[in-house]
Structure formats: structure tokens, C-alpha cells
XYZ file of C-alpha atoms in Angstrom:
128
model
C 7.417 16.009 -2.768
C 4.729 14.529 -5.033
C 3.689 12.107 -2.218
C 2.330 15.009 -0.142
C -0.349 15.740 -2.730
C -1.251 12.068 -2.658
C -1.995 12.161 1.063
C -5.516 11.436 2.253
C -7.834 14.401 2.334
C -11.237 14.135 3.982
C -14.332 16.316 3.896
C -16.774 15.471 6.693
C -20.369 16.738 6.720
C -22.376 16.492 9.917
C -25.442 18.549 11.058
C -24.958 20.914 8.075
C -21.381 21.641 9.167
C -18.241 20.850 7.220
C -14.858 19.704 8.547
C -11.928 19.522 6.154
C -8.868 17.405 6.987
C -6.320 18.347 4.391
C -3.418 15.962 5.129
C -0.189 17.342 3.600
C -1.733 18.754 0.416
C 0.014 21.910 -0.904
C -2.061 25.112 -1.078
C -0.775 26.053 -4.508
C -2.360 22.877 -5.865
C -5.509 23.016 -3.753
C -6.365 26.593 -4.793
C -6.573 25.436 -8.409
C -9.397 22.963 -7.503
C -12.901 23.603 -6.374
C -12.969 24.135 -2.593
C -15.980 24.114 -0.319
C -16.080 26.630 2.529
C -15.663 24.782 5.827
C -16.419 25.305 9.504
C -13.417 23.459 10.836
C -10.067 23.010 9.083
C -7.189 20.838 10.032
C -4.450 22.855 8.291
C -2.217 20.939 5.920
C 1.485 20.323 6.338
C 1.836 21.534 9.971
C 0.851 25.058 8.942
C 4.083 25.720 7.028
C 4.433 28.284 4.286
C 3.218 25.714 1.589
C 0.016 24.935 3.501
C -1.947 28.090 2.915
C -2.248 30.960 0.432
C -4.519 33.978 0.729
C -6.579 32.653 -2.183
C -7.126 29.229 -0.484
C -7.951 30.857 2.867
C -10.574 33.011 1.031
C -12.046 29.898 -0.582
C -12.184 27.848 2.688
C -13.075 30.564 5.230
C -12.953 28.259 8.248
C -14.382 29.437 11.552
C -11.862 27.206 13.389
C -8.410 26.052 12.255
C -6.167 23.495 13.889
C -2.461 23.452 13.216
C -0.569 20.371 14.237
C 2.951 21.447 15.135
C 5.765 21.333 17.689
C 6.291 23.916 20.389
C 9.443 25.115 18.703
C 9.215 27.107 15.454
C 11.023 25.489 12.482
C 12.764 28.322 10.672
C 13.964 26.157 7.775
C 10.434 25.089 6.857
C 8.704 28.201 8.200
C 6.601 25.840 10.360
C 4.107 26.957 11.560
C 4.086 30.015 9.335
C 2.889 33.347 10.589
C 1.624 34.015 7.022
C -0.564 30.956 7.259
C -2.038 32.164 10.534
C -2.496 35.668 9.150
C -4.313 34.415 6.011
C -6.654 32.296 8.101
C -7.417 35.011 10.599
C -8.079 37.526 7.788
C -10.921 35.278 6.667
C -12.348 34.701 10.135
C -10.588 31.699 11.626
C -9.899 31.129 15.300
C -6.604 29.185 15.422
C -5.633 26.401 17.772
C -2.137 24.780 17.900
C -1.519 21.145 19.026
C 1.374 22.116 21.217
C 2.211 25.149 23.372
C 3.371 27.135 20.321
C 3.631 30.903 20.866
C 2.811 33.086 17.906
C 4.564 36.477 17.559
C 3.037 38.886 20.028
C 0.477 36.397 21.387
C 0.730 34.497 24.658
C 1.317 30.727 24.471
C -1.707 28.726 25.453
C -1.193 25.190 26.744
C -4.171 22.853 26.791
C -4.169 19.156 27.586
C -6.571 18.845 24.689
C -8.867 20.986 22.630
C -12.206 19.477 21.586
C -14.160 21.114 18.787
C -17.565 19.572 19.026
C -20.546 19.762 16.658
C -23.885 18.863 18.225
C -26.828 17.292 16.334
C -28.222 20.773 15.700
C -24.982 22.037 14.142
C -23.917 24.139 17.144
C -20.079 24.217 17.360
C -18.440 24.450 20.786
C -14.814 24.478 21.800
C -13.703 22.882 25.081
C -10.271 22.752 26.652
């Protein structure tokens, strides 16, 4: 378990926008460190129950969040977790999944790809 918190984490700044790529870092540890609000977040640990807390979501406040997961929900690991999605949405995030995952009560959306682009003026656009 300790190797997850040793995974690579990146903070990318471009055109006054911030993208956070959090690897497999656990939210309980991340929330005890200084966090910079971001525009785009690649959610840690496939969006499972350990990847996000309400405190961390309130610190990060991403406009867009990407959860890398399979189409099938993993009950054992609560992956991707509805709580994670709820915390992120509460603080303003629009969520995208890497597969045709269907959240409770929401239609599944399948996209060949989702591109979140930042232009040189800092304008963010989403294409699929």
C-alpha cells in the first residue's frame, strides 16, 4: 500500500491554468498537504473510495475531473466510487470517465476519446 503514495504526481501549469495528475496517491494523505486548486484533475486511484474526500475536493475544486476506470463497477474496491463523484460535483467538477461507465441515475456516455484542451489564452474546451 505504501507504494501508491510513492507514485508520480504532476502539477502542470499552462496559460494560467493548472492540471493535476495525481497518480495513485491516497486522499487521506493528500488532504494533509498543501493543495493548489486546479482546473483539470486526473483523479487518483481509478476514482475509488480512497481517491477523494470532501476536504480534498474542497481544496482542489477542479472544473473538470477525469476518472480512469473500467466499464464495470468494482464493488470490492468501490471503484469508481459514487462518493468520489459526489464530492467532486459538489465543488463544481464536470466528470468524464475513460470507459462507458454508467453512474447511478445517469446515462452512460461512450466517447472514442475526450480531449480537454487549453489554448494559449487559457480557454478550456472539451471535445469528443
